[in-house]
Short mmCIF file of C-alpha atoms in Angstrom, two decimals:
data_model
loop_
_atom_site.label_atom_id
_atom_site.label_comp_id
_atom_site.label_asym_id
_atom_site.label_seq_id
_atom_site.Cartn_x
_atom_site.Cartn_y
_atom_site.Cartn_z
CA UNK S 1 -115.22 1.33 20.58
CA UNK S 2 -117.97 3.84 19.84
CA UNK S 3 -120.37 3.92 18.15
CA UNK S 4 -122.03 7.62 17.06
CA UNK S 5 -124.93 8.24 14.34
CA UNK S 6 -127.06 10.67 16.04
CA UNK S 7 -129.06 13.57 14.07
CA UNK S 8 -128.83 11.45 10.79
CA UNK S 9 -132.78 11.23 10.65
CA UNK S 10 -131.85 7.41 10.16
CA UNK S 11 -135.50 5.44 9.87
CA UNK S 12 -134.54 1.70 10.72
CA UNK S 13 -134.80 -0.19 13.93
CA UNK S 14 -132.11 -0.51 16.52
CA UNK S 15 -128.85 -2.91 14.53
CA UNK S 16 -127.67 -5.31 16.06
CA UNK S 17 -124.18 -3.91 17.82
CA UNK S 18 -120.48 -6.12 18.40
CA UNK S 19 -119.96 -6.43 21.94
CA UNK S 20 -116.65 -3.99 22.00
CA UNK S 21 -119.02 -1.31 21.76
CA UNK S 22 -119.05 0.96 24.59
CA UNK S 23 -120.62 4.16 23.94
CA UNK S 24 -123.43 4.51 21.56
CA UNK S 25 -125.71 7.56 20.25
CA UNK S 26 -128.47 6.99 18.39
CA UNK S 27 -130.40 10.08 19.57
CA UNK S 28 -132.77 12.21 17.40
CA UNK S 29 -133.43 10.13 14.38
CA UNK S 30 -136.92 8.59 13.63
CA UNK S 31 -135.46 4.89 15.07
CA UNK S 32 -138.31 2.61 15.47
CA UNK S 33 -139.65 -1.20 16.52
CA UNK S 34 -138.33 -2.42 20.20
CA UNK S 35 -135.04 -2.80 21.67
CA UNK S 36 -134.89 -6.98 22.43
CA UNK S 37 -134.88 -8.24 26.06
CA UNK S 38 -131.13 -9.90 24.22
CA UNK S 39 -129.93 -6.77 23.23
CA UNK S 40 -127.47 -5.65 26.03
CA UNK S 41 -126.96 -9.28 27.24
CA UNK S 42 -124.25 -9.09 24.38
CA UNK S 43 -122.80 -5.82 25.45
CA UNK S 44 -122.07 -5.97 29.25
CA UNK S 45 -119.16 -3.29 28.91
CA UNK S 46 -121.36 -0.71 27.52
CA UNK S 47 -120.87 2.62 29.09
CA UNK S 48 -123.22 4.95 27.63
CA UNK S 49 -126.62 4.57 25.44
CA UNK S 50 -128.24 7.17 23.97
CA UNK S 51 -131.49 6.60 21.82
CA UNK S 52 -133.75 9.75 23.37
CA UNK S 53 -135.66 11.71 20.57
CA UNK S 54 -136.61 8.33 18.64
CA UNK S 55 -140.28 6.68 18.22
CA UNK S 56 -138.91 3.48 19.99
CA UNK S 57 -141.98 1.36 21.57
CA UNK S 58 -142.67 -1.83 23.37
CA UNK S 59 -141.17 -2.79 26.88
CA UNK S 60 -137.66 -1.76 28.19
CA UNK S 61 -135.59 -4.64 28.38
CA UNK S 62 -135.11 -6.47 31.53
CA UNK S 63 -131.26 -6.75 30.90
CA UNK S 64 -131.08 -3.25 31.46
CA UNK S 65 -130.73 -3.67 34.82
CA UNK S 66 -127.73 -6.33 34.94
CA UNK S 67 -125.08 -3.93 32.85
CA UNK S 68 -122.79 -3.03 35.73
CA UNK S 69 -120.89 -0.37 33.96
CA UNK S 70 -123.69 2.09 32.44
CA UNK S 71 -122.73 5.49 33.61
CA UNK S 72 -125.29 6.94 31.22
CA UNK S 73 -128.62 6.07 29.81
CA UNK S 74 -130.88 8.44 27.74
CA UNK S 75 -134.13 6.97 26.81
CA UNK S 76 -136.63 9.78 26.87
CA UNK S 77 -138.99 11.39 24.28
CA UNK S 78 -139.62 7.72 23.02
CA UNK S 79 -143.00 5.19 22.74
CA UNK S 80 -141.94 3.19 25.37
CA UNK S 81 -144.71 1.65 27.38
CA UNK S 82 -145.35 -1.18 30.42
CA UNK S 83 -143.16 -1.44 33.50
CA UNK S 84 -139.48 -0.41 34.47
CA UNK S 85 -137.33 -3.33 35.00
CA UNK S 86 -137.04 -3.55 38.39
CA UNK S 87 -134.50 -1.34 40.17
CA UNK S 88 -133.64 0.82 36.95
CA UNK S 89 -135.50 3.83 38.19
CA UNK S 90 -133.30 4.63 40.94
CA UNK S 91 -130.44 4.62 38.72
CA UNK S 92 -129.10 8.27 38.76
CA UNK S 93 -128.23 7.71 34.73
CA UNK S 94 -131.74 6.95 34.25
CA UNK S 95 -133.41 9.70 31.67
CA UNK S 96 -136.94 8.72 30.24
CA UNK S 97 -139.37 11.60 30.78
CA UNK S 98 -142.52 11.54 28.00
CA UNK S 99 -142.63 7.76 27.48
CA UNK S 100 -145.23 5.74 28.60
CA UNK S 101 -143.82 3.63 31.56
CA UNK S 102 -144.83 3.71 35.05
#
């Protein structure tokens, strides 16, 4: 299942997602608040996730780093700030260029 509402200008935080989701896009609306440490820990098939072009803040989630089948992950152009979960930057998905993480 997808799930696809990108360019909608849509002004809520991240929803809560089923787990038979496997590709979302959430890119270029005005998403805010954090995306929970829990939030992919209930989606461990997810293929793609897309949320660049937001004004998402707070940490990335740890659980990040435990989805085995991410292909692709767009995060950048967000309010992100702190530390990379551990091994995500080597990821060749990994896209987070103008956020605040180090």
């Amino acid at each position: 299942a997808s799930f696809y509402l990108a360019g909608n200008s849509f002004t809520s935080s991240i929803p809560a997602l089923p787990p038979t989701i496997r590709d979302v896009s959430l890119a270029y609306n005005q998403i805010t608040g954090s995306i929970p440490d829990s939030f992919f820990s209930d989606m461990p098939k997810i293929n793609s996730f897309d949320v660049r072009h937001n004004k998402i803040g707070g940490k990335m989630p740890t659980s990040l780093s435990k989805l085995d089948n991410l292909a692709d992950l767009k995060l950048d152009l967000n309010d992100f700030s702190g530390t990379m979960p551990p091994s995500i930057s080597n990821w060749p998905v990994f896209t987070a260029n103008n956020s605040n993480t180090t």
